[in-house]
């Protein structure tokens, strides 16, 4: 009996009227945990009942504590008929099981009903007493900390990074059980909510066990997803990175040193050579590698439909295509990354490799869900690796052994691993997995960034500061080291053009780099970054089963190819050379596939300047056509010039003799390694029509191509004062102020025209995304200068003729004058600003609610007094003085998809927030149509998240994300249903200016602890 | 092809004051978009009409969702659904409970019943205020009135803080005061008076003639007139019933005024009439019915005669000042305190109500 859960029901407020006759409610509360239920007394005839109940005590296993949610149901007592439920509150008590997280849950929770939404609030107090459990074979994993944050959480230090953990749990979906035919929608929704809550508890516990087995104490970058597979069941799966975290005594950033290992390899590195075709000419067009990342065209024959071994009854077609880098037509555009090939350091690289290898190869999957890393963790980045597979869903017969789903993912992960290997990398970072389901077809996707990691973090005992390996000198500075190619120059996995690093001049870099991670803090960047999106629609014939799956499989590589071409073109159009945070989503609908690739483009100083874009016509004789091409060419050149100015891309020119010298001499311009690749801000230089070889050539041979180019140019530039990116922070902006506005926006577009072309669809889809962005800029115009960060687009095809786009992002203000300069102490205050804050960030509104309220309102009353108040001064003053707002105040809870809040310091992580809600209505029109319905629901979800965080004693949610937003509507029946899943980390943060970081560690530890006590 | 669903929800609820005002004023979404376009928001942020429409719809929806909370303003502060900074909350409430002068002028003194609600259409047509806005203002009026009526004891302590804000905002109190005493304001002769005029007068009455006015220690917002005082007002009748006193008063005033105004002759000729008028008003105030006619009486008995004699506002000021002060010099007149308490209100009301 290793735990005692204690619950007290204090009071309710704003309850709905349940008795029409008296306009009041006779409310009581049922508290349920596992199979035990307690009830409070009925508090008669009140909308603000004060139950003040005794402590209800549940004695339970810690296994149950982890799995089960606490269920609080508010009911209206009825003497003659059945009691009516008002609503429920599910409280996840997991945060209480970890000594370092919250110690008590206490606060007002919205009472939620799946049909009526929020109906009043209830004040609940929850405590847990845990007894020590010495059983070595226990099933629980209490004490393992979970973080959604995809970096080492602030105020912790990674003592060791153990690696990938994954788990999935399968069950039948209550919505599809036979009993659903006879029970009410409410009962069905609640059964589903409860089941998912249980399943995610179980999943978390199981992952926790794996972490304990590995010797870790935390999961970072925890990503949990639901697959609602309909008839065939409900899958809850999660991945994460197991770590051993040490709490820092100070609240400052992890104090890891930045020693780097050299990375050089001999040409004969068997295990890393991508394939046996290594002898092929590197720049040859006919590179065919079996394990390396092939172009999709070649991927087709090699990896097409082979039925997976685990579902022999229903053969599934399978398609995987690697989406890494070399997908453009011209051979010049490899987008891998550079590797260091210093001759003298050759053998050392092997040594290092082998070391790392042994550390990593003990693991099945050397994957990391992290996207930001401690300095020095990431040595080299190879490029994006991704794999997709189309599966036919099949009823899960035995939920206890979800082998099929496990096997599917296993297969995909193996593929990712092999792709990474082909890129000469032993690890994959920024790894994520996703699915898209339509009827019985499911696309499984995984992607990440192949990389070479510092083994220091993987080995026990090597991390302590000062014990770093000093055997190797540091060949690559941190600001460019990660760009250097990890693979062997002579055995390149794909055609790419290598040059010496423009930053250190010592090692080779590719001309373009694509990654799924955040821009490393220490990276050298020129100018600012921007959001780059590639959007694509492809029509598909309606089909069933296997035929359908094959059709989708066949379409996928084309889509990936086109998305990459688009990305590449747009990148060049912005005169940038690298993409970070690349996320490619492909959604399947009944009659179309949607592809959306988002990334943040940036100009890495270490990489060569991109060439321009050159338009070429197929028929040179046609004069009018030629003229047309010239106009387009001019427009493109103008756009590039404009973009350079907009994003302040003025790369320093390089001088002839400066091999190894970082000092640029701007006046003297001469080309060094690749005369043709240099581009400058002068327009004449951009005139690519006279034979500049490096220019990216686009051929216009049909109307499609014209359309493509037009779509290239139609991306509206962001309005002045705005920047946008889909990474954590905007490259090039370092002086954030404290203005933060997180938002979620959803749009659904109905295609009325049945016979649309691909082109038409593309345009609609592009416009939809562009208009959404425009709307954001308009809505947030009061925050200028500001930047939209972590713009996360999620597309879906909920019905045959609907396209749904859901966006969650945060707008953050920054100081325009300081935007250019990187703060000196960049390692500790990433994105933080020392500037005085203009906006307030009160820990709690209530503390000074009256004073805060009085100020603005008294101003108002004074002004109105001047106009028309009939009251003499004395009297009105007496009125004003004792005016204050009553009632318990509401804690302000900030939310952000980022791992930090600018201008603040996180002093405590209170636990993970992982909530799943269903909302249904049978009076859609009355609630303002689908928009009204969803608007209310999203607001309710926010409110519930905030309430839970506040009850844990927190004042912010970081790494917030909306994993799922599934809307089903039937306007004819006046019905709609929506499912939303959100997650994040509840934290306490304080203003940076409140507690000046003190050099003395011990001192800070104390202040930190006291601050924490005060807040909880 | 159409956007079927379009929502934007911020963690901190985004509300544009301009759009809020348009919503309060009862503009439809399309009209609001037009107004905003003319206002030049589009140029400000390179937005298109679509963007503006989407934003306006979104905001309207937010306001509609908020409206329920605005009906009981104390809830707004501790509700959880919308995270709104306190100063924005104050703005929302203040604007929501704001009244159009034109509208209030029409409702002033009317009985608050359902019957009046039917008249909202007429009021709307007359004042140019949209029906939606009329309805909101009327409902607000009733809502506040109900809260105030149900309260027992001193208003200040019991009134919800939000209501208190409204009461001192200068509109609710006069409205409440007028409704409470059912002052006649709708007669044709009173049509020229604006709500501001009445609000000012109400303020004067409240601060001088109510119970709370005498004793500042009583934190009482009770707006009933001081019964004792009204009773004492009857004593003033001596000023017109006692022939000597009346003559003496007249000569004192005339001496003081002589040569100072062009209207001297008219003043001298009308003195007795005017004085009788004012004193009679005072003497009758014990009757609720006559309290109701207070304003119409002031106009008929004093303002109209003066206006027909073409007094200027300055003349009026001069006359009333001396009329008031001269009474103090009268030996036999013993009711100085009551006189002053009466005249201070009469003077300021007439000044306000006398439009040139």
PDB file of N, CA, C and O in Angstrom, chain A residues 165 447 855:
ATOM      1  N   UNK A 165      13.562   6.467 -25.795  1.00  0.00           N
ATOM      2  CA  UNK A 165      12.580   5.586 -25.161  1.00  0.00           C
ATOM      3  C   UNK A 165      11.272   5.706 -25.929  1.00  0.00           C
ATOM      4  O   UNK A 165      10.908   6.793 -26.382  1.00  0.00           O
ATOM      5  N   UNK A 447      10.824  11.551 -38.834  1.00  0.00           N
ATOM      6  CA  UNK A 447      11.913  12.333 -39.411  1.00  0.00           C
ATOM      7  C   UNK A 447      12.813  12.863 -38.323  1.00  0.00           C
ATOM      8  O   UNK A 447      12.436  12.923 -37.152  1.00  0.00           O
ATOM      9  N   UNK A 855      -6.221  51.705 -10.281  1.00  0.00           N
ATOM     10  CA  UNK A 855      -5.520  52.734 -11.031  1.00  0.00           C
ATOM     11  C   UNK A 855      -6.200  53.088 -12.355  1.00  0.00           C
ATOM     12  O   UNK A 855      -6.588  54.230 -12.537  1.00  0.00           O
TER      13      UNK A 855
END
